Tab-separated table of C-alpha atoms and ligand atoms in Angstrom:
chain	number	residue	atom	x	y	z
L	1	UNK	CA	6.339	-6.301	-18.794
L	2	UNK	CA	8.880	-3.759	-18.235
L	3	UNK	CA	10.958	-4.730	-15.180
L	4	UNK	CA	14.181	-2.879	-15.026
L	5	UNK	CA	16.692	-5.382	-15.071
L	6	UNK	CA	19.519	-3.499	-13.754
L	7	UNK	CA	20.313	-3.790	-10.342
L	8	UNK	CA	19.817	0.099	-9.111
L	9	UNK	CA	23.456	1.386	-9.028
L	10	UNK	CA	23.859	2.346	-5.681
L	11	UNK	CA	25.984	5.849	-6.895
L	12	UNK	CA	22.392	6.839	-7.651
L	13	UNK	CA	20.793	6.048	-5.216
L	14	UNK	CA	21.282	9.595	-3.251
L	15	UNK	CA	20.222	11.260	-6.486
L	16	UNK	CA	17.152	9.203	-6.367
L	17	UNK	CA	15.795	9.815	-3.011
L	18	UNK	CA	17.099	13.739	-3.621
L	19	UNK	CA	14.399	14.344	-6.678
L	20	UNK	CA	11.818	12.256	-3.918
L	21	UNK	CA	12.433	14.761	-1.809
L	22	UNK	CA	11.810	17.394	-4.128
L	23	UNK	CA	8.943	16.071	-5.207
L	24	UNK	CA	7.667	15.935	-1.269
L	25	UNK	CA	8.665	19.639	-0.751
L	26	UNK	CA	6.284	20.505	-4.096
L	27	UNK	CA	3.951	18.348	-2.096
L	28	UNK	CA	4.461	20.085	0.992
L	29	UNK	CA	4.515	23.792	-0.384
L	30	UNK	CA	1.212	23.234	-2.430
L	31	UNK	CA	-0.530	22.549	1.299
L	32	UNK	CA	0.843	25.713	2.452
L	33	UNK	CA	-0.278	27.439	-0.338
L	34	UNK	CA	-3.187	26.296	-0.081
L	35	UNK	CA	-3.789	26.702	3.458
L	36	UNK	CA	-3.451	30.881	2.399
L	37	UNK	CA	0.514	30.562	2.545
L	38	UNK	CA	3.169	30.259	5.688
L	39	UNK	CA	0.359	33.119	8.027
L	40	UNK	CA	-2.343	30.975	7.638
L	41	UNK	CA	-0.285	27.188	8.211
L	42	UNK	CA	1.887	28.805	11.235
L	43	UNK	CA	-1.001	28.317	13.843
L	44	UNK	CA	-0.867	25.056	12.922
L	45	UNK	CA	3.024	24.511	14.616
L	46	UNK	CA	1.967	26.178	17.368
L	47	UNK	CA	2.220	23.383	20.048
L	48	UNK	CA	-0.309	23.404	23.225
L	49	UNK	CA	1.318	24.584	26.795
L	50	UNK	CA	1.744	21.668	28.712
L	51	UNK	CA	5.010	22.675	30.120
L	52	UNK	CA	7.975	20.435	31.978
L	53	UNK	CA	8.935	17.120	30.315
L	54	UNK	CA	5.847	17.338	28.317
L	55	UNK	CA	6.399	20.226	26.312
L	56	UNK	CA	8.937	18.177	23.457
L	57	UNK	CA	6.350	15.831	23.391
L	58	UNK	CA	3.628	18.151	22.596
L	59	UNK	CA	5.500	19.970	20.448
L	60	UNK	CA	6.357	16.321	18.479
L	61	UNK	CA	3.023	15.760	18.349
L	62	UNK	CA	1.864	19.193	16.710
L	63	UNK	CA	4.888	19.000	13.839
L	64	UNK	CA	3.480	15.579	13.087
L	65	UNK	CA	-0.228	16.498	13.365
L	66	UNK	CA	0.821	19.778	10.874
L	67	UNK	CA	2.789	17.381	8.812
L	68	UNK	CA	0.066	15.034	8.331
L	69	UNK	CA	-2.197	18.330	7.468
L	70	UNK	CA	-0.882	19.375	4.438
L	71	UNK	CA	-0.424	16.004	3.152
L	72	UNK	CA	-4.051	15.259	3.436
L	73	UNK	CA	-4.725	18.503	1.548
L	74	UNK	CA	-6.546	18.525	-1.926
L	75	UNK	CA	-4.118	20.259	-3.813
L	76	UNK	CA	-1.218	18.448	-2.626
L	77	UNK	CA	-3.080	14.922	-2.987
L	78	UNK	CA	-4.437	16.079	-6.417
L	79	UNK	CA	-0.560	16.681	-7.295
L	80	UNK	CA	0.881	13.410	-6.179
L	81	UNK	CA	-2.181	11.562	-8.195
L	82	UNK	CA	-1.095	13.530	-11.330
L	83	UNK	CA	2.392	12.727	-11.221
L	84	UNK	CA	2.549	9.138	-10.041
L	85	UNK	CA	-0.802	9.076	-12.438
L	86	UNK	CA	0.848	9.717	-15.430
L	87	UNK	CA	3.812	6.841	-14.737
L	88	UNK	CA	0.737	4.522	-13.942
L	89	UNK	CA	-0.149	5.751	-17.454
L	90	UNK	CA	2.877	5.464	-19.436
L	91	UNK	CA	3.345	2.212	-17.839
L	92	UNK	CA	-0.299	1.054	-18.420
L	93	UNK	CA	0.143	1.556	-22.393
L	94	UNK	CA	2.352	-1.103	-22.408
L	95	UNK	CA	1.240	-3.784	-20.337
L	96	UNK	CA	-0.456	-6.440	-21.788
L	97	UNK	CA	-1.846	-8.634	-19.350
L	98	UNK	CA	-5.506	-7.984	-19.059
L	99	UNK	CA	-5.325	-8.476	-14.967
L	100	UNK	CA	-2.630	-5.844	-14.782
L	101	UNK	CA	-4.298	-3.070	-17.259
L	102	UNK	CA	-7.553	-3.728	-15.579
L	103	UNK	CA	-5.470	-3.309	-12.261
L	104	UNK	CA	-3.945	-0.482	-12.984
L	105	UNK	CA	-6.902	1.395	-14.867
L	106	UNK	CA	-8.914	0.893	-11.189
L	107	UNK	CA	-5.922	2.090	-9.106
L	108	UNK	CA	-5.931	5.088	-10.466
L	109	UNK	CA	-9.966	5.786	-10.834
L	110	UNK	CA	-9.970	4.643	-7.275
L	111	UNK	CA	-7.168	7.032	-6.419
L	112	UNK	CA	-8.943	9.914	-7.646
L	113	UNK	CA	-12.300	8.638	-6.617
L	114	UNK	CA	-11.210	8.262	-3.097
L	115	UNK	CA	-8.012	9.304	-1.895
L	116	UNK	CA	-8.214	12.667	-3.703
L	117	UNK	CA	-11.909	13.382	-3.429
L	118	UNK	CA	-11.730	13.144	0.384
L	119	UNK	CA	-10.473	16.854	0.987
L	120	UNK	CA	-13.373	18.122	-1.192
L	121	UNK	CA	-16.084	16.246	0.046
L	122	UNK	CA	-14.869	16.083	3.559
L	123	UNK	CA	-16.628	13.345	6.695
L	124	UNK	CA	-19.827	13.153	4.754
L	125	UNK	CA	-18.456	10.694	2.365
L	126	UNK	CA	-19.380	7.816	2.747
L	127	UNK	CA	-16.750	5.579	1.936
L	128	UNK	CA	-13.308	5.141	4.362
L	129	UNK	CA	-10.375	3.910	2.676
L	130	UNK	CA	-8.341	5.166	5.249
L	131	UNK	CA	-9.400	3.480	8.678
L	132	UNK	CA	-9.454	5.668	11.720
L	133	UNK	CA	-8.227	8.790	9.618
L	134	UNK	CA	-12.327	10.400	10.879
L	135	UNK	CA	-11.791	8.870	14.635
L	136	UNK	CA	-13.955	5.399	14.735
L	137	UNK	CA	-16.964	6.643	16.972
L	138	UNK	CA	-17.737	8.973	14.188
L	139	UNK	CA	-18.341	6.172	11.556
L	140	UNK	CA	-21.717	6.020	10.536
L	141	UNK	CA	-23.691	2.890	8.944
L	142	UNK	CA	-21.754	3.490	5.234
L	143	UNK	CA	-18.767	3.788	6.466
L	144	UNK	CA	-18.548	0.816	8.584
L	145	UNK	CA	-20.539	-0.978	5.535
L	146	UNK	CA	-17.503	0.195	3.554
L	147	UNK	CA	-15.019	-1.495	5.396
L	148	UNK	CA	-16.661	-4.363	5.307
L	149	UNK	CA	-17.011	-4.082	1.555
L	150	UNK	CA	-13.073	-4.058	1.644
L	151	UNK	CA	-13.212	-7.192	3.670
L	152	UNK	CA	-15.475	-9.265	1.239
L	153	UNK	CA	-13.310	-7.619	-1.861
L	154	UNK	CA	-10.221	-9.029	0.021
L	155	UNK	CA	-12.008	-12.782	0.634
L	156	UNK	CA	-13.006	-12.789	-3.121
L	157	UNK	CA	-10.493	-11.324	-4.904
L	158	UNK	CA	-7.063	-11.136	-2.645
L	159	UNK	CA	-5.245	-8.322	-0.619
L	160	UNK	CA	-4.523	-6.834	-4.251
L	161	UNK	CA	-8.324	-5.327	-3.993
L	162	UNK	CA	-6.974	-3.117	-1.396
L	163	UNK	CA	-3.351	-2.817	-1.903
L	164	UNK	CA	-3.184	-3.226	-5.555
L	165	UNK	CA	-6.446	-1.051	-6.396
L	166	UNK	CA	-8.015	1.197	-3.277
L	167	UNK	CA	-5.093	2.611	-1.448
L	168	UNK	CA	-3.014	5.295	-2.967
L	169	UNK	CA	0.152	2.770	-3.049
L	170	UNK	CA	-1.637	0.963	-5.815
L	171	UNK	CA	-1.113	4.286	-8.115
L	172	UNK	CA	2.288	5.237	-6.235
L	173	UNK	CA	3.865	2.202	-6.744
L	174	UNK	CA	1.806	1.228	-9.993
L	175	UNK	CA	4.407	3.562	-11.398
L	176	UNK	CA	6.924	4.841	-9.569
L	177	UNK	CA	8.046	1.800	-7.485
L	178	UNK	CA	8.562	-0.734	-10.321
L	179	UNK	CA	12.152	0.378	-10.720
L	180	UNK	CA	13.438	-0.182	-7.204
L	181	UNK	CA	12.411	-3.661	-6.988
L	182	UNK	CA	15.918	-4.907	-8.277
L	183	UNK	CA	16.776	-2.887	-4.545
L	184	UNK	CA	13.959	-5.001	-2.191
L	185	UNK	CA	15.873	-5.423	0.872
L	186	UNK	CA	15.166	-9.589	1.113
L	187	UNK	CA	17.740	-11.080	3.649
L	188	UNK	CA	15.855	-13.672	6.276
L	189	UNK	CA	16.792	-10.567	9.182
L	190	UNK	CA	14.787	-7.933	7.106
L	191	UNK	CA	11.914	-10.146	6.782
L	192	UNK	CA	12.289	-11.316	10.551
L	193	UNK	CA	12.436	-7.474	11.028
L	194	UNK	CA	9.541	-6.580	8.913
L	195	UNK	CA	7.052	-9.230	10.489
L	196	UNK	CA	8.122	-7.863	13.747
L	197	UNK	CA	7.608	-4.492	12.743
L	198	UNK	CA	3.935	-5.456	11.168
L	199	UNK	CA	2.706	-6.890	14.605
L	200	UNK	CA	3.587	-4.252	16.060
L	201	UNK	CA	1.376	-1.639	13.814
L	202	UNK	CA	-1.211	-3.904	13.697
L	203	UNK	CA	-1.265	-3.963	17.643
L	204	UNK	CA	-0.840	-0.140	18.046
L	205	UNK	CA	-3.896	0.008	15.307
L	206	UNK	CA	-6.262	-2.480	17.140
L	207	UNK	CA	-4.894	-0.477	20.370
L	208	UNK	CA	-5.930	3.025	19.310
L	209	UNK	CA	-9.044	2.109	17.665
L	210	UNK	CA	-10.415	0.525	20.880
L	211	UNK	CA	-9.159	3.558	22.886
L	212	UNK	CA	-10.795	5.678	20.602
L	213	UNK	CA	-14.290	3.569	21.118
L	214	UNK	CA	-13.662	4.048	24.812
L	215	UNK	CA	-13.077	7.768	25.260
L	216	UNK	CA	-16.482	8.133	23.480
L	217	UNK	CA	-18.575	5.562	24.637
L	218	UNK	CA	-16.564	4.970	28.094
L	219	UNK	CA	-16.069	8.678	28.604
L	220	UNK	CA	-12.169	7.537	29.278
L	221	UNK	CA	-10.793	11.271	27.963
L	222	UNK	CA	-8.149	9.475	26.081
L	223	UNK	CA	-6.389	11.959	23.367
L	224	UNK	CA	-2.933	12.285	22.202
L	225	UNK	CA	-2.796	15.851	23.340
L	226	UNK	CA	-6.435	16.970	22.252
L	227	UNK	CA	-6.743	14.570	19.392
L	228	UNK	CA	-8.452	10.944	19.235
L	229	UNK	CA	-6.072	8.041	19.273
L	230	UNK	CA	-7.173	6.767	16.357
L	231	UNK	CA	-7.431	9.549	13.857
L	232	UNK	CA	-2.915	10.456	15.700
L	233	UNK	CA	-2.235	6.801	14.983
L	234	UNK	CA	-3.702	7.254	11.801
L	235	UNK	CA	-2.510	10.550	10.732
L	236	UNK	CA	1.090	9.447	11.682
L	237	UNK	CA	1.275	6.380	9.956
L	238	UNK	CA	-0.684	7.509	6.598
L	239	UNK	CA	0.255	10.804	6.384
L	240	UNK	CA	3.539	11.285	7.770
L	241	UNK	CA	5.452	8.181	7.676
L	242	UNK	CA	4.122	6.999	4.763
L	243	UNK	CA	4.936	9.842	2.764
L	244	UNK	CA	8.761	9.943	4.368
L	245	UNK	CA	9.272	6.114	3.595
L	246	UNK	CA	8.978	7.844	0.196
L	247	UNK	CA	12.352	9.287	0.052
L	248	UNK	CA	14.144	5.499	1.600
L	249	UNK	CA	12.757	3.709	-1.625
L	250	UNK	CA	16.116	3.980	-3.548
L	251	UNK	CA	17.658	1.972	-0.397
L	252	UNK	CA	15.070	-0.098	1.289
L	253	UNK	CA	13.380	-0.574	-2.146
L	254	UNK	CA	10.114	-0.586	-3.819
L	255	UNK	CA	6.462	-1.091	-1.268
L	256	UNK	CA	9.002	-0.677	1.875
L	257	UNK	CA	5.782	1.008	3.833
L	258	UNK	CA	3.869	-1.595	2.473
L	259	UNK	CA	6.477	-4.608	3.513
L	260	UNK	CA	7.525	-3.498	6.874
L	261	UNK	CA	5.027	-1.381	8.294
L	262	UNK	CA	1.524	-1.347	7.264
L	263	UNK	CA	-1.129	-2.134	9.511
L	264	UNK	CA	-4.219	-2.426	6.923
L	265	UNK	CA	-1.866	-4.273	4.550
L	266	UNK	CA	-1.295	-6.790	7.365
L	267	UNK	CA	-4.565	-6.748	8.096
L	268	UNK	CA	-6.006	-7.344	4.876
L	269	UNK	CA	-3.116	-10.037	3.774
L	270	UNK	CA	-4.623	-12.295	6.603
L	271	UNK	CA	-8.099	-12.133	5.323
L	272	UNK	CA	-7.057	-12.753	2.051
L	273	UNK	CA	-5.516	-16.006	2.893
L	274	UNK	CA	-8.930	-17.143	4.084
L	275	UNK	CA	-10.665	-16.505	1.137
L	276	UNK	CA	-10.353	-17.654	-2.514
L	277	UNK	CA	-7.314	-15.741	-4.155
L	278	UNK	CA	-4.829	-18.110	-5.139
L	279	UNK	CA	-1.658	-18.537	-7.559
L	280	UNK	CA	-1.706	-21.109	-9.567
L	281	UNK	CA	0.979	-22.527	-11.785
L	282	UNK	CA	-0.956	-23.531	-15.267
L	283	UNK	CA	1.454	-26.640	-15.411
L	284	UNK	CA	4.091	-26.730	-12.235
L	285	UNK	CA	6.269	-28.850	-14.535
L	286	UNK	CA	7.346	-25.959	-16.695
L	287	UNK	CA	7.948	-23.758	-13.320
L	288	UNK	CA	9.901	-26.779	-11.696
L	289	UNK	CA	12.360	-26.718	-14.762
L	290	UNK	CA	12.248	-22.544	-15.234
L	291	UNK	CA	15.791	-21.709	-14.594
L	292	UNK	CA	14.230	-17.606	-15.483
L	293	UNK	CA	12.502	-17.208	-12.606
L	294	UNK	CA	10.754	-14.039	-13.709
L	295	UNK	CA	8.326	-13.802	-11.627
L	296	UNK	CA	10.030	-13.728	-8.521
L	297	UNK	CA	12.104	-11.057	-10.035
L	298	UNK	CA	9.260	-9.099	-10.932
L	299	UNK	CA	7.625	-9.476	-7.742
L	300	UNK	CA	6.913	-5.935	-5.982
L	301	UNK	CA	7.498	-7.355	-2.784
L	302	UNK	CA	10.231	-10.120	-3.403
L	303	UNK	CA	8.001	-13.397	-2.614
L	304	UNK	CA	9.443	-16.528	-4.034
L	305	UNK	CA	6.316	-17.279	-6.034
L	306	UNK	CA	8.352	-19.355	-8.620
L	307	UNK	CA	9.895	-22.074	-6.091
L	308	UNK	CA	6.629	-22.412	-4.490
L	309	UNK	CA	4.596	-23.184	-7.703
L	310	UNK	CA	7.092	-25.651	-8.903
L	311	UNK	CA	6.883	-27.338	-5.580
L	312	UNK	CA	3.380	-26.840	-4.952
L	313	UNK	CA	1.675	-25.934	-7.874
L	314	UNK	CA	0.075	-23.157	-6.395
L	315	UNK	CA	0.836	-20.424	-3.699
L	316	UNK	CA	-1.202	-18.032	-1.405
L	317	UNK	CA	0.583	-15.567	0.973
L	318	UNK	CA	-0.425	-13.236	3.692
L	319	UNK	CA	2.203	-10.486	1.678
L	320	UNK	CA	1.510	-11.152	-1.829
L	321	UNK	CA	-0.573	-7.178	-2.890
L	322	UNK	CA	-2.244	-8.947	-5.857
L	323	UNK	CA	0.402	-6.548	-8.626
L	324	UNK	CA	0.012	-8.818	-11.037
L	325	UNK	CA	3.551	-8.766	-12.106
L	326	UNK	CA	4.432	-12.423	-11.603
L	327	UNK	CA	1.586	-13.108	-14.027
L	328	UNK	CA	3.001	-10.428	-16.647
L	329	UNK	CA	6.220	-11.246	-16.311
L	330	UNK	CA	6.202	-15.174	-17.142
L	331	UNK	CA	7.688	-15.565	-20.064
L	332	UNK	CA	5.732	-19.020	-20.450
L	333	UNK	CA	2.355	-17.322	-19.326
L	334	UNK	CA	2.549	-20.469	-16.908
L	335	UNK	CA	0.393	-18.355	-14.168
L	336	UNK	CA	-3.538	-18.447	-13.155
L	337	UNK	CA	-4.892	-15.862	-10.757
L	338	UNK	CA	-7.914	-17.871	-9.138
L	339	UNK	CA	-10.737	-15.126	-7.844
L	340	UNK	CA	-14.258	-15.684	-7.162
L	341	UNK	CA	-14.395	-14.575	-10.997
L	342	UNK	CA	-13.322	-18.080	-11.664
L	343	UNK	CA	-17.127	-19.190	-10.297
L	344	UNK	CA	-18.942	-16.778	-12.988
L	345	UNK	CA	-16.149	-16.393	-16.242
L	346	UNK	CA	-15.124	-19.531	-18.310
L	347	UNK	CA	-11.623	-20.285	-17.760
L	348	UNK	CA	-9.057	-19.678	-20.478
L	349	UNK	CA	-7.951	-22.970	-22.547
L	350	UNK	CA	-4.853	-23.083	-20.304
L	351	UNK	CA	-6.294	-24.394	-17.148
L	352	UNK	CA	-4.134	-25.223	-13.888
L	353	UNK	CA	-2.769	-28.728	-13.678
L	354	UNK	CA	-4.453	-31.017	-11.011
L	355	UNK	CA	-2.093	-30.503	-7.868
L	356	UNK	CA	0.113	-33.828	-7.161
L	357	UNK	CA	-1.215	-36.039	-4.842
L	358	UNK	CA	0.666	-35.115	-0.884
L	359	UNK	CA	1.347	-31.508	-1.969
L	360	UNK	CA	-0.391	-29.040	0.332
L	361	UNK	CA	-3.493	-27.328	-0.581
D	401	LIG	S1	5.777	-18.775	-13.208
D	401	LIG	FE1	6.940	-18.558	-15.140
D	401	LIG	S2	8.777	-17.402	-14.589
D	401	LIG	FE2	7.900	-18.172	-12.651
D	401	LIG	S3	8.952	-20.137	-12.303
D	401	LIG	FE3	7.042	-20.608	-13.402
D	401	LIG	S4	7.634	-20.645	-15.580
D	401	LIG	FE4	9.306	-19.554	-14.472
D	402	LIG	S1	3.295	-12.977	-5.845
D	402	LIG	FE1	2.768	-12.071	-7.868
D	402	LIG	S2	0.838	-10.957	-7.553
D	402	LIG	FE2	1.716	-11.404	-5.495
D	402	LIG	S3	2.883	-9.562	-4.976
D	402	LIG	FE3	4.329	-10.983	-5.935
D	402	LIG	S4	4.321	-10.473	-8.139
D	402	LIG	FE4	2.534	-9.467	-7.183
């Protein structure tokens, strides 16, 4: 698999996050454009008049709201699918794992077949990979069904169902994102930091969902200045600081929303551990005397998958997206994904070695 092996030179890492922010303004510009140029996306800055100490806050809230506009805009989501697309591409050609071309092949059908169709098709479709981004009370029977389609996807085959194949992150970081991972920020403060940071979202998420269900079915008139909790909290975190923890990459390092700040990510890790994805080490022997430790290098979210499988034999983690670089990147192909596949598919010659007796399960 190609990892790049170079730590990323830190004198580049300003030049780096400069051509991500060029690539947000083309983003950007293409939703103005398409929203008939600056005269028809002006009335979108134009804050409501609360007046007094409220007024900043309403104007925050419009700039963000605006932001989160032209991100979610065909033509600019159509764009960022083409170009991340194609390094999903150029990468895919040469991977030869079958879990990682298979990965990467549905990322990007699922990209295009959800993330980018949305703007065309609009609240009638039926599918919601993007919880709360339609304001909860509106779901209808599919789209509730759909989430809990992600849920049973996540029991059966791991978080990497969602991260690693239905949200967009899955095609941005597919290609894009494998060459910061030599810059994962991994001290014990940052990931301190980051689970802090998770709970939080996750709390703010539950929060503005039930809110949401309130104002309509309590009649509470709860609204971030006119709009449902649920679709701001949304908007803000998937379409405005997603897209700006974009340009940090070249210092915080590849999946940094994903690590320290997604809600669904969180959400979806902790399901996963209750279901059946697990690494496995084919024969923990070979991993206990790997002094290579690929996969952990590989890994796009720094887990120490090789010490755990030469202690345990095995590993499952709430934070582990299901890349499938650990596998790829084994230069003893020492590593067994078990999925509910495992039930239905005969199981390649190499099978797992029986765990030691008094190591966890
Ligand atoms: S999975 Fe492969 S690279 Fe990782 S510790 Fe085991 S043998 Fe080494
Ligand atoms: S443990 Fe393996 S599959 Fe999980 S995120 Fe890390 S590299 Fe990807």
């Amino acid at each position: 698999m190609a990892i790049v092996s170079t730590a990323v030179r830190r004198d580049r890492r300003w030049w780096q996050a400069g051509a991500l922010l060029v690539w947000l303004l083309i983003d950007l510009g293409l939703g103005i454009w398409e929203m008939g140029g600056w005269k028809g996306f002006a009335p979108a800055l134009k804050p409501p008049a609360v007046g007094g100490w409220g007024q900043p806050a309403a104007d925050l809230v419009t700039w963000i709201n605006a932001f989160g506009m032209l991100t979610g805009m065909a033509w600019p989501l159509l764009f960022a699918g083409l170009s991340m697309g194609t390094l999903v591409f150029l990468r895919w050609r040469k991977e030869r794992t079958r879990y990682l071309r298979i990965r990467l092949g549905l990322a990007v059908l699922a990209y295009f077949g959800l993330t980018a169709a949305i703007p065309f098709v609009g609240s009638s479709f039926p599918v919601v990979p993007n919880p709360g981004g339609t304001g909860l009370p509106t779901w209808n029977w599919p789209t509730g069904l759909s989430m809990l389609g992600f849920v049973l996807l996540a029991l059966l085959f791991g978080r990497g169902s969602y991260c690693g194949v239905i949200c967009p992150a899955a095609t941005y970081w597919g290609g894009l994102g494998q060459h910061f991972i030599p810059a994962n920020i991994n001290t014990p403060r940052a990931r301190r930091l980051a689970a802090g940071l998770r709970a939080l979202m996750v709390g703010l998420f539950v929060l503005t969902a039930l809110l949401s269900i309130a104002d309509t079915l309590l009649h509470w008139h709860v609204s971030v200045y006119g709009t449902d909790p649920a679709v701001f909290f949304s908007g803000v975190t998937w379409m405005v600081i997603w897209f700006l923890m974009l340009l940090v990459v070249p210092f915080l390092g590849n999946r940094a929303f994903t690590r320290f700040l997604c809600p669904m990510g969180a959400t979806m890790g902790w399901v996963a551990q209750h279901g059946v994805w697990e690494i496995q080490a084919i024969d923990p022997a070979v991993c206990a005397s790997c002094t290579d430790q690929a996969c952990t290098r590989s890994c796009e979210v720094s887990l120490p998958v090789g010490r755990h499988l030469a202690e345990a034999g095995r590993y499952r983690s709430a934070a582990c997206v299901g890349c499938g670089n650990c596998q790829a990147a084994c230069p003893s192909q020492n590593i067994h994904y078990r999925t509910a596949l495992d039930w239905v598919l005969p199981r390649s010659t190499r099978q797992p070695a029986p765990v030691a007796p008094g190591l966890p399960q």
